């Protein structure tokens, strides 16, 4: 049984990066644009325009292969700064329709418009207005799915790409949804799809009908979740929280291999500073600190430690890194690269401490403010090395 | 060693020692109680190497001597003996306990295997009343840390001198300071960081033994406490914690931007109710607005709660989050009906106190997300 009577839109930008490039360089319109890189190198395709897709180019394909398939293509390196800027303005635009916006990724968002209908009309009318406004302001097209759950809205958007509007209702779960390949369900990736195929389950309908014992035997505790997906029963609400990144990190390769402890520590301080700045920009705190060291032999070691409480300030992170570094024989062996990764991220509220905790936070906030205005390098920590 | 002892008196003493004996130690002998018979007196010792307890019991000793008996088993045996007169006789590696027609022989350890961590020498001791001691500790004890990774915070800073007994504890999330005025003047001044475990033990014994005094001797690296009991004294010895206690005076801000006064009972009752929905470390959110305080708690996937109280607050609306347990413990520790709360902003410490300043409780907020 559905308990959801909500109206949810899934807004999915069409070939986002490539479309942004085409929008700002009208000369590229109608041409096969492939964003990714580096060209000729080991990079992969990040996004390609529909013209490029017509040649068989796909996301995540090695650039080299894309070049062979589409020699006439326009290959561009990604300009994430530009994409992020457009993304932020799009999120703002969507916020004009409802305050219930969940940003799923740089080019996707869910809108719960249940409460917006009296203001803007039925969901389909809202979807049309979103498309019109996105096109008018940014010259970009998007596909929009409408459904009572995020799951159905997303499937509906996928079925109507590019630039379409589609709707899946509760009733469609026993109808149209049944004929779709299982891979169309968000949450079933290529690996699961393959395992399902091995059981002969290729369509959503098959996944709905297969005896539960068969699923359970193959997927154990995940069986229930799969069945719920097939029945369109994922009721996760539209959440205004952004999905948490799994970790933030920074690495640096030295111009010359080094065994200089001072330089290593200074570099770690600089990397910690940047990683912590990323953390704070997302409003997060980290529970684990990981150190990565690659020796000149290319042998790479990683060490991590869990902090007694989440940290969003440099000192706690740096102290831990130094301790981890001291456990390695870096003074003896030559180091090629060091990296700092902060994990177990949380943006849950966290308990502050009396000992300097709040001073660190206040300082961090002040530093962030200055850097936002004058650039990251306008302020650096004494002793920090690198860039 | 050969002696006769009253069953009930011995059971009482063994109960006192029960907390001292170590139940899970690499040294098996620490799970024992050392019995030492001399001069018409039975001394009993237990230790976990950090905390040692000694109890004395006046009794009839026929032959001096000593032995270490397994604490748990020996206590169970004595408690279950069929008559009040108990004879205890020790050989080198066993103790024989007889009462009425029951006889037990328990394998034991030699006294020389038992580590004596204290001489229980009370030289230079001061005296404080049990009442003031227990009361003072009750206000600050819960603020001490249980986390052994920062040993210094598992201690309470105890200062005595003049007519003052002062204790300070912090686990870095909150800081409690309580000063109690003593009836009798103390001749000299002492200060030490004593493990909260030892102080709690002393307070527990004070509760068991009833009214009276506590003699306190602070040595170089050990604190000693003596409490007189009805048929013999009880001693607690504890190592002191080495190191620098946080400079707590510096942590307490001199000025705050906001101040409110609230009824203790009303506030704690509402806070307890609301906190039922602050599970899994979720904060209790307090929103101060004109004339009103609203409490909120929310636990993802569980539910939420909200309650508001009228209160005389003037100023900008602001929201601050706390660990509900820390906040409630601080407020309950205030001995008055009205509690003062002072804040500056949601990232700075707040101060809980009464109208008079003998108790202050500094508490760090929980940083709220969005």
XYZ file of C-alpha atoms in Angstrom:
757
model
C 0.000 0.000 0.000
C 1.103 3.492 -0.723
C 0.891 6.002 2.038
C 2.264 8.745 -0.138
C -0.113 11.223 -1.651
C 2.670 13.567 -2.388
C 3.545 15.213 -5.649
C 7.253 14.959 -6.266
C 9.175 16.257 -9.250
C 12.526 14.910 -10.300
C 14.351 17.542 -12.308
C 17.214 16.101 -14.323
C 19.350 18.425 -16.431
C 19.981 17.127 -19.941
C 23.663 16.496 -20.706
C 24.448 19.100 -18.105
C 28.121 19.929 -18.587
C 27.919 19.756 -22.373
C 24.763 21.878 -22.373
C 26.387 24.538 -20.220
C 29.251 24.679 -22.719
C 26.808 24.970 -25.600
C 24.785 27.624 -23.817
C 27.749 29.876 -23.245
C 29.247 29.252 -26.685
C 26.301 29.242 -29.074
C 28.666 28.219 -31.848
C 28.754 24.757 -30.284
C 24.989 24.220 -30.552
C 24.116 21.282 -32.705
C 27.669 19.950 -32.543
C 28.746 16.772 -30.720
C 30.278 18.239 -27.551
C 32.227 15.910 -25.285
C 33.320 17.127 -21.869
C 36.011 15.123 -20.155
C 39.637 14.725 -20.262
C 42.368 15.253 -20.504
C 42.243 14.704 -24.278
C 44.241 11.797 -25.622
C 45.144 10.982 -22.070
C 43.747 8.515 -19.595
C 40.615 10.548 -18.835
C 37.028 9.549 -19.311
C 33.922 11.226 -20.710
C 32.156 13.239 -17.999
C 29.184 14.248 -20.154
C 28.470 14.447 -23.835
C 25.771 16.225 -25.792
C 22.951 14.279 -27.435
C 24.649 14.824 -30.794
C 27.684 12.951 -29.464
C 25.483 10.236 -27.994
C 24.171 9.661 -31.492
C 27.715 8.542 -32.412
C 27.713 6.049 -29.579
C 29.686 8.118 -27.072
C 28.655 7.471 -23.473
C 29.437 8.853 -20.055
C 32.430 7.213 -18.356
C 33.810 5.954 -21.659
C 37.583 6.448 -22.082
C 38.280 9.630 -24.041
C 40.387 7.732 -26.530
C 37.470 5.520 -27.424
C 35.193 8.561 -27.730
C 37.682 10.150 -30.116
C 37.576 7.084 -32.324
C 33.766 6.917 -32.289
C 33.292 10.599 -32.852
C 36.320 12.096 -34.576
C 34.360 15.223 -35.493
C 33.512 15.819 -31.796
C 34.396 18.968 -29.915
C 36.397 17.813 -26.910
C 36.479 20.162 -23.932
C 38.143 19.875 -20.532
C 35.650 20.179 -17.684
C 35.197 23.619 -16.152
C 33.679 22.683 -12.794
C 33.708 26.233 -11.574
C 31.314 27.251 -14.329
C 29.102 24.179 -13.833
C 28.920 24.754 -10.089
C 27.963 28.393 -10.626
C 25.097 27.397 -12.927
C 24.108 24.629 -10.516
C 23.824 27.072 -7.659
C 21.636 29.421 -9.639
C 19.445 26.507 -10.724
C 18.977 25.416 -7.108
C 17.938 28.949 -6.308
C 15.488 28.952 -9.194
C 13.940 25.659 -8.015
C 13.636 27.107 -4.531
C 11.146 29.565 -6.005
C 8.658 26.730 -6.494
C 8.904 25.043 -3.112
C 11.141 25.152 -0.098
C 11.324 21.350 -0.192
C 14.227 20.934 -2.595
C 16.628 18.026 -2.316
C 19.769 18.461 -4.351
C 20.691 14.927 -5.383
C 23.758 15.811 -7.434
C 25.123 18.639 -9.535
C 22.529 18.005 -12.236
C 19.586 16.479 -10.404
C 17.121 17.601 -7.782
C 13.870 16.451 -6.212
C 11.085 18.909 -5.461
C 8.183 18.130 -3.187
C 5.477 20.333 -4.680
C 2.601 18.896 -2.651
C 2.135 22.216 -0.905
C 2.796 24.343 -3.984
C -0.196 23.204 -6.025
C -2.508 25.944 -4.810
C 0.054 28.518 -5.799
C 1.284 27.102 -9.107
C -1.338 24.617 -10.238
C -1.110 20.864 -10.826
C 2.322 19.189 -10.861
C 2.420 19.009 -14.633
C 1.879 22.766 -14.864
C 4.616 23.322 -12.309
C 6.961 21.082 -14.293
C 6.263 23.058 -17.443
C 6.977 26.332 -15.668
C 10.250 24.930 -14.297
C 11.342 23.905 -17.795
C 10.387 27.270 -19.277
C 12.161 29.228 -16.605
C 15.322 27.080 -16.745
C 15.449 27.522 -20.507
C 14.709 31.241 -20.407
C 17.344 31.983 -17.800
C 20.095 29.540 -18.700
C 19.382 28.246 -22.189
C 19.375 24.715 -20.763
C 16.846 21.944 -21.062
C 15.832 19.498 -18.394
C 13.655 16.415 -18.115
C 11.110 16.232 -15.364
C 9.430 13.210 -13.850
C 6.356 13.423 -11.661
C 5.365 10.787 -9.141
C 4.068 10.123 -5.645
C 7.553 9.042 -4.551
C 11.075 10.066 -5.431
C 11.637 6.642 -6.944
C 8.736 6.900 -9.394
C 9.498 10.531 -10.206
C 13.055 9.591 -11.099
C 12.012 6.696 -13.297
C 9.486 8.976 -15.003
C 12.178 11.563 -15.734
C 14.474 8.902 -17.154
C 11.754 7.748 -19.537
C 11.275 11.239 -20.929
C 14.766 12.406 -21.748
C 15.617 14.812 -23.137
C 13.424 17.820 -22.396
C 10.290 15.798 -21.628
C 7.801 15.649 -18.822
C 6.501 12.282 -17.670
C 4.373 10.993 -14.894
C 4.131 7.672 -13.093
C 1.218 7.041 -10.765
C 0.596 4.389 -8.153
C -1.408 2.451 -10.682
C 1.592 2.316 -13.008
C 3.468 0.122 -10.580
C 1.307 -2.789 -11.691
C 1.275 -1.537 -15.263
C 3.861 0.455 -17.171
C 6.556 0.000 -14.577
C 6.484 -3.775 -15.041
C 7.913 -3.656 -18.548
C 10.908 -1.523 -17.681
C 14.363 -3.051 -17.312
C 15.358 -3.385 -13.641
C 18.318 -1.095 -14.268
C 15.905 1.820 -14.674
C 15.230 1.722 -10.936
C 17.468 4.070 -9.039
C 19.314 1.876 -6.583
C 19.901 -1.022 -8.959
C 23.335 -0.552 -10.418
C 25.111 -2.571 -13.103
C 26.373 -5.186 -10.643
C 22.967 -5.870 -9.127
C 21.452 -5.803 -12.569
C 23.827 -8.512 -13.674
C 23.111 -10.648 -10.614
C 19.388 -10.286 -11.257
C 19.891 -11.204 -14.892
C 21.644 -14.362 -13.754
C 18.388 -15.280 -12.027
C 16.533 -14.490 -15.221
C 15.087 -11.310 -13.778
C 15.389 -8.533 -16.321
C 12.214 -6.497 -15.947
C 10.676 -4.754 -12.994
C 7.616 -6.974 -13.353
C 9.730 -10.105 -12.988
C 11.294 -8.647 -9.868
C 7.814 -7.953 -8.525
C 6.604 -11.509 -9.152
C 9.578 -13.704 -8.302
C 8.979 -15.734 -5.115
C 10.581 -13.908 -2.243
C 12.530 -16.996 -1.190
C 14.384 -16.924 -4.506
C 15.409 -13.314 -3.959
C 16.333 -13.953 -0.352
C 18.520 -16.904 -1.294
C 20.471 -14.763 -3.744
C 20.529 -11.401 -1.988
C 20.116 -12.140 1.718
C 19.113 -9.105 3.673
C 19.097 -6.909 0.566
C 16.222 -8.924 -0.895
C 13.564 -6.954 0.922
C 14.932 -3.626 -0.299
C 15.011 -4.882 -3.893
C 11.425 -6.029 -3.750
C 10.338 -2.708 -2.255
C 12.112 -0.909 -5.079
C 10.328 -3.015 -7.672
C 7.022 -2.206 -6.001
C 7.851 1.498 -6.047
C 7.620 1.611 -2.297
C 10.578 3.724 -1.439
C 8.988 6.422 0.664
C 12.106 8.393 1.521
C 10.920 11.986 1.810
C 12.385 14.867 -0.125
C 15.069 16.056 2.214
C 16.525 19.509 2.125
C 19.810 18.147 3.335
C 22.394 17.622 0.705
C 23.725 14.114 0.559
C 26.939 13.901 2.539
C 30.143 13.419 0.666
C 31.824 10.266 1.956
C 35.091 12.005 2.591
C 37.010 15.113 1.729
C 40.684 14.989 0.976
C 43.717 16.648 -0.492
C 46.920 15.184 -1.837
C 50.159 16.576 -3.073
C 52.978 15.097 -5.111
C 56.343 16.628 -4.354
C 58.338 18.094 -7.207
C 61.291 16.102 -5.839
C 61.032 13.091 -3.541
C 61.782 14.069 0.027
C 62.669 12.685 3.423
C 62.585 16.072 5.095
C 60.265 15.784 8.088
C 59.806 19.543 8.349
C 58.649 19.715 4.757
C 56.361 16.704 5.202
C 54.732 18.164 8.293
C 54.405 21.591 6.716
C 52.799 20.031 3.663
C 50.382 18.069 5.825
C 49.458 21.264 7.640
C 48.710 22.967 4.331
C 46.674 19.991 3.095
C 44.823 19.734 6.405
C 43.974 23.409 6.162
C 42.459 22.961 2.725
C 40.635 19.753 3.596
C 39.164 21.319 6.730
C 38.092 24.351 4.691
C 36.221 21.969 2.343
C 34.668 20.346 5.381
C 33.437 23.616 6.772
C 32.150 24.791 3.428
C 29.815 21.785 3.495
C 28.945 22.441 7.136
C 30.463 19.112 8.149
C 32.746 17.666 10.762
C 34.972 14.611 10.422
C 35.333 11.699 12.754
C 38.268 9.951 11.090
C 41.565 11.307 9.865
C 43.558 9.343 7.311
C 47.099 9.855 6.142
C 48.349 8.567 2.820
C 52.005 8.319 2.003
C 53.451 7.129 -1.281
C 57.143 6.342 -1.149
C 59.456 6.891 -4.086
C 59.149 3.147 -4.701
C 55.448 3.773 -5.423
C 54.622 1.649 -2.419
C 51.650 3.394 -0.835
C 50.624 3.153 2.796
C 47.571 4.488 4.549
C 46.989 5.029 8.242
C 43.854 6.318 9.866
C 42.596 7.139 13.298
C 39.185 7.846 14.765
C 38.926 11.032 16.762
C 37.206 11.049 20.142
C 34.737 13.537 18.704
C 34.083 15.036 15.290
C 36.412 17.858 14.339
C 36.032 20.781 11.972
C 39.204 22.633 12.895
C 42.798 22.273 11.754
C 44.619 21.658 15.076
C 42.904 18.372 15.985
C 43.322 17.095 12.427
C 46.938 18.157 12.162
C 47.892 16.703 15.553
C 46.475 13.353 14.479
C 48.279 13.482 11.138
C 51.599 14.117 12.834
C 51.026 11.169 15.153
C 50.193 8.960 12.193
C 53.222 10.236 10.312
C 55.502 9.526 13.256
C 54.446 5.883 13.128
C 55.834 5.565 9.607
C 59.490 5.451 8.698
C 59.303 8.615 6.630
C 62.524 10.102 7.925
C 64.374 7.161 6.424
C 62.492 6.463 3.236
C 61.888 8.965 0.495
C 58.384 10.186 -0.043
C 56.784 11.042 -3.346
C 53.252 11.992 -2.306
C 51.296 12.731 0.834
C 47.538 12.932 1.186
C 45.045 13.854 3.853
C 41.554 12.363 3.917
C 38.831 13.191 6.369
C 36.058 10.637 6.683
C 33.067 9.526 8.748
C 31.593 12.895 7.972
C 28.640 14.177 9.858
C 26.640 17.308 9.713
C 24.730 16.270 12.694
C 24.970 18.693 15.493
C 28.096 18.059 17.519
C 29.126 18.738 21.058
C 31.565 21.606 21.491
C 34.299 21.532 24.090
C 35.480 24.073 26.606
C 39.141 23.707 25.779
C 39.604 26.029 22.874
C 36.931 24.214 20.869
C 34.818 27.281 20.407
C 37.812 29.492 19.857
C 38.887 27.201 17.021
C 35.420 27.352 15.522
C 35.191 31.100 15.783
C 38.655 31.403 14.268
C 37.744 28.984 11.494
C 34.636 30.980 10.660
C 36.627 34.196 10.520
C 39.305 32.623 8.320
C 36.645 31.228 5.968
C 35.116 34.669 5.652
C 38.400 36.336 4.736
C 39.238 33.601 2.245
C 35.799 33.788 0.660
C 36.498 37.416 -0.037
C 40.195 37.512 -0.870
C 40.956 33.970 -1.988
C 42.294 30.933 -0.184
C 45.934 31.990 -0.229
C 45.162 35.340 1.369
C 45.642 33.628 4.711
C 47.844 30.678 5.479
C 48.946 28.918 8.611
C 52.446 29.582 9.842
C 54.500 26.540 8.953
C 52.193 25.335 6.187
C 53.953 24.417 2.961
C 52.883 23.943 -0.591
C 50.829 26.075 -2.964
C 46.942 -16.447 62.702
C 44.082 -17.448 64.920
C 41.176 -15.280 66.012
C 37.519 -15.160 66.884
C 35.248 -12.561 65.410
C 31.608 -11.495 65.371
C 29.944 -12.631 62.153
C 27.778 -9.502 61.559
C 30.646 -7.102 62.244
C 32.888 -9.004 59.837
C 30.228 -9.066 57.108
C 29.853 -5.280 57.445
C 33.581 -4.749 57.028
C 33.783 -7.105 54.074
C 30.941 -5.190 52.417
C 32.945 -1.992 52.807
C 35.945 -3.624 51.158
C 33.983 -5.144 48.323
C 34.494 -2.081 46.081
C 38.203 -2.101 46.705
C 38.957 -5.601 45.527
C 39.662 -5.866 41.851
C 37.487 -8.324 39.983
C 39.346 -8.453 36.724
C 43.004 -7.945 37.162
C 46.066 -9.617 35.748
C 47.163 -10.111 39.339
C 44.889 -12.785 40.864
C 45.874 -11.798 44.388
C 44.109 -8.445 43.843
C 40.809 -10.283 43.905
C 41.587 -11.077 47.496
C 41.278 -9.359 50.845
C 44.321 -9.231 53.082
C 43.531 -10.166 56.670
C 46.064 -8.984 59.212
C 45.677 -9.850 62.894
C 47.702 -7.841 65.442
C 47.209 -6.300 68.868
C 43.656 -7.484 69.417
C 42.602 -6.096 66.073
C 41.815 -7.455 62.633
C 42.823 -5.192 59.710
C 41.329 -5.912 56.317
C 42.792 -4.540 53.068
C 41.660 -4.498 49.469
C 43.216 -2.721 46.525
C 43.043 -2.440 42.760
C 46.444 -0.704 42.845
C 44.838 2.712 42.353
C 42.344 2.712 45.149
C 42.956 0.930 48.438
C 40.558 0.449 51.295
C 41.426 -0.569 54.806
C 38.953 -1.446 57.532
C 39.741 -2.279 61.119
C 37.789 -4.418 63.503
C 38.481 -4.860 67.201
C 38.321 -8.520 68.105
C 39.911 -11.358 70.057
C 43.232 -12.373 68.522
C 44.814 -15.512 69.868
C 47.743 -15.533 67.510
C 48.980 -12.746 65.206
C 49.447 -13.420 61.510
C 48.191 -12.604 58.044
C 46.738 -14.165 54.896
C 44.957 -13.140 51.687
C 41.538 -14.731 51.232
C 39.480 -14.733 48.020
C 37.186 -11.743 48.651
C 33.988 -12.861 46.995
C 33.984 -16.418 48.259
C 35.142 -15.541 51.757
C 32.383 -12.927 52.061
C 29.730 -15.375 50.865
C 30.933 -17.996 53.277
C 30.979 -15.682 56.291
C 27.572 -14.231 55.447
C 26.075 -17.737 55.407
C 27.615 -19.073 58.601
C 25.144 -20.584 61.053
C 26.310 -18.831 64.223
C 27.524 -15.380 65.282
C 30.833 -16.523 66.673
C 33.308 -17.236 63.908
C 36.732 -18.751 64.332
C 39.343 -18.034 61.704
C 42.608 -19.856 61.507
C 45.203 -19.475 58.798
C 47.942 -21.776 57.649
C 50.397 -20.806 54.947
C 48.122 -21.276 51.950
C 44.643 -21.846 53.319
C 42.220 -20.318 55.746
C 39.899 -22.336 57.939
C 36.588 -20.780 58.933
C 34.395 -22.485 61.522
C 31.124 -21.488 63.135
C 28.745 -23.796 64.966
C 29.016 -27.134 63.249
C 30.064 -25.690 59.856
C 33.658 -25.704 58.720
C 35.232 -24.330 55.563
C 38.728 -24.433 54.262
C 39.565 -21.953 51.478
C 42.710 -21.893 49.418
C 44.420 -18.554 49.976
C 47.477 -16.498 49.074
C 50.422 -15.600 51.241
C 50.304 -12.046 52.627
C 53.688 -11.333 51.075
C 52.087 -11.604 47.629
C 49.708 -8.741 48.382
C 50.861 -5.337 47.141
C 50.542 -2.790 49.921
C 50.163 0.501 48.101
C 49.722 2.658 51.156
C 51.018 2.905 54.681
C 47.738 4.508 55.736
C 49.712 7.052 57.700
C 47.417 9.970 58.517
C 50.169 12.398 59.418
C 49.291 16.038 58.787
C 45.625 15.324 58.255
C 42.815 17.886 58.115
C 39.255 17.341 59.170
C 36.071 18.129 57.239
C 32.505 17.202 58.066
C 30.989 14.298 56.135
C 27.950 16.400 55.242
C 29.865 19.205 53.481
C 32.123 16.662 51.761
C 29.266 14.614 50.356
C 27.288 17.692 49.317
C 30.204 19.310 47.561
C 31.082 16.183 45.633
C 27.450 15.638 44.673
C 27.488 18.981 42.836
C 30.617 18.412 40.792
C 31.209 14.657 40.623
C 29.092 14.096 37.547
C 31.050 16.680 35.580
C 34.250 14.666 35.923
C 35.234 12.616 32.901
C 34.992 8.835 32.722
C 37.202 8.789 29.670
C 40.613 7.380 30.614
C 42.286 8.828 27.538
C 42.589 12.151 29.345
C 43.448 11.063 32.887
C 43.600 14.567 34.307
C 39.892 15.057 33.625
C 38.964 11.915 35.541
C 40.098 13.793 38.637
C 38.457 16.390 40.806
C 40.509 19.362 41.873
C 40.028 19.469 45.625
C 41.141 22.523 47.609
C 40.802 22.913 51.346
C 41.862 25.798 53.517
C 40.445 28.290 55.968
C 36.751 27.624 56.134
C 36.457 26.540 52.553
C 36.153 23.206 50.803
C 36.193 23.567 47.041
C 35.883 20.989 44.302
C 36.203 21.512 40.542
C 35.555 18.948 37.814
C 35.310 19.080 34.048
C 34.998 16.579 31.251
C 35.692 19.368 28.738
C 31.992 19.579 27.849
C 31.007 21.132 31.161
C 32.775 22.462 34.196
C 31.377 22.437 37.715
C 32.768 24.475 40.599
C 31.369 24.189 44.111
C 32.655 25.921 47.189
C 31.272 24.994 50.596
C 31.778 26.985 53.765
C 32.955 24.779 56.611
C 31.889 25.166 60.217
C 35.360 24.687 61.583
C 38.467 26.381 60.311
C 41.200 24.285 58.673
C 44.691 25.128 59.848
C 46.642 24.705 56.610
C 45.854 24.684 52.935
C 45.999 21.748 50.561
C 45.154 21.175 46.948
C 45.217 17.972 44.905
C 43.671 16.262 41.906
C 41.933 13.192 43.278
C 40.349 10.537 41.031
C 36.575 10.987 41.084
C 36.288 7.245 41.718
C 38.063 7.563 45.059
C 36.013 10.561 46.152
C 32.821 8.784 45.198
C 33.929 5.820 47.284
C 34.608 8.052 50.274
C 31.203 9.694 49.876
C 29.558 6.278 49.665
C 31.282 5.154 52.859
C 30.300 8.399 54.567
C 26.718 7.596 53.655
C 27.025 4.051 55.032
C 28.761 5.034 58.242
C 26.469 7.941 59.141
C 27.328 11.331 60.566
C 30.789 12.383 61.635
C 33.994 13.711 60.187
C 36.427 12.733 57.490
C 40.138 13.092 58.121
C 42.009 13.930 54.973
C 45.756 13.623 54.480
C 47.191 14.733 51.157
C 50.678 13.409 50.590
C 53.134 13.709 47.745
C 51.323 11.302 45.455
C 48.564 9.921 47.572
C 45.353 11.070 49.223
C 44.194 9.357 52.394
C 40.771 9.518 53.961
C 39.784 8.157 57.357
C 36.247 7.699 58.556
C 35.504 6.508 62.076
C 33.022 3.624 62.221
C 31.237 1.977 65.081
C 33.690 -0.851 65.728
C 36.748 0.361 63.870
C 37.974 2.982 61.383
C 37.777 2.808 57.607
C 40.523 4.223 55.403
C 40.564 4.997 51.707
C 43.859 5.609 49.960
C 44.087 6.805 46.387
C 46.885 7.800 44.117
C 46.758 11.436 43.067
C 46.569 12.418 39.427
C 49.702 14.014 38.142
C 49.606 17.029 35.914
C 48.112 20.417 35.386
C 44.404 20.794 35.973
C 42.783 23.050 33.340
C 42.904 26.687 34.310
C 39.203 26.762 34.990
C 38.977 30.379 36.066
C 40.137 31.396 32.638
C 37.444 29.281 31.004
C 34.588 31.076 32.726
C 33.694 34.189 30.754
C 33.244 37.340 32.784
C 30.408 38.736 30.723
C 27.480 37.280 28.866
C 25.068 38.811 26.371
C 21.907 37.097 27.564
C 20.608 36.277 30.974
C 17.419 34.528 32.061
C 16.095 33.285 35.362
C 13.893 30.237 35.415
C 12.046 28.055 37.862
C 14.123 24.958 38.480
C 11.304 22.432 38.836
C 9.327 23.723 35.882
C 12.352 23.841 33.632
C 13.804 20.445 34.488
C 10.407 18.740 34.220
C 9.851 20.204 30.751
C 13.442 19.491 29.719
C 13.126 15.863 30.781
C 9.902 15.433 28.845
C 11.249 17.035 25.705
C 14.518 15.102 25.934
C 12.677 11.826 25.537
C 12.871 12.654 21.852
C 16.518 13.686 21.954
C 17.967 10.241 21.433
C 21.272 9.173 19.921
C 23.152 12.302 20.971
C 20.524 14.596 19.486
C 20.552 18.016 21.123
C 17.872 19.680 23.170
C 17.208 22.929 21.331
C 16.298 25.988 23.340
C 14.837 28.981 21.531
C 14.657 32.174 23.522
C 12.175 34.759 22.255
C 10.342 37.660 23.848
C 8.834 36.324 27.065
C 9.047 32.724 25.963
C 11.397 29.767 25.921
C 10.667 26.931 23.528
C 12.343 23.547 23.857
C 12.547 21.194 20.933
C 14.019 17.799 20.354
C 14.077 15.715 17.229
C 15.426 12.259 16.574
C 15.572 11.178 12.973
C 13.181 8.302 12.258
C 11.803 8.443 15.801
C 9.896 11.680 16.214
C 9.958 15.108 17.770
C 8.817 17.028 20.814
C 8.175 20.653 21.626
C 7.186 22.517 24.758
C 7.267 26.170 25.684
C 7.564 28.013 28.966
C 6.755 31.615 29.755
C 9.770 33.467 30.957
C 10.947 37.005 31.293
C 13.324 37.241 28.371
C 13.922 40.433 26.446
C 16.273 40.539 23.556
C 16.925 39.072 20.157
C 15.562 35.646 19.482
C 18.240 33.014 19.492
C 18.563 29.259 19.468
C 21.114 27.204 21.341
C 21.501 23.443 21.633
C 22.689 21.339 24.554
C 23.227 17.765 25.506
C 20.059 17.427 27.610
C 21.719 15.319 30.275
C 24.503 17.841 30.803
C 22.056 20.710 31.020
C 19.653 18.975 33.396
C 22.460 17.770 35.674
C 23.773 21.305 35.957
C 20.416 22.821 36.713
C 19.518 20.162 39.260
C 22.757 20.814 41.080
C 21.634 24.353 41.885
C 20.240 24.372 45.418
C 17.760 27.150 44.839
C 14.286 27.312 43.319
C 15.384 29.844 40.721
C 18.225 29.143 38.340
C 20.187 31.736 36.398
C 21.212 30.907 32.844
C 23.649 33.116 31.005
C 24.705 32.850 27.366
C 26.535 34.800 24.734
C 25.923 32.916 21.511
C 25.209 29.398 20.320
C 28.903 28.544 19.995
C 30.072 29.921 23.323
C 29.782 28.424 26.777
C 26.690 29.065 28.869
C 26.698 29.453 32.634
C 24.250 27.863 35.055
C 24.189 29.167 38.630
C 22.014 30.149 41.548
C 21.547 33.658 42.840
C 24.512 33.226 45.155
C 27.790 32.237 43.635
C 28.911 29.162 45.572
C 28.080 26.880 42.639
C 28.706 27.545 38.973
C 28.317 25.177 36.071
C 29.741 26.090 32.705
C 28.364 24.143 29.779
C 29.349 24.012 26.116
C 26.541 23.969 23.584
C 26.075 21.463 20.828
C 26.671 23.126 17.510
C 23.387 22.966 15.653
C 23.283 22.205 11.983
C 21.115 24.453 9.877
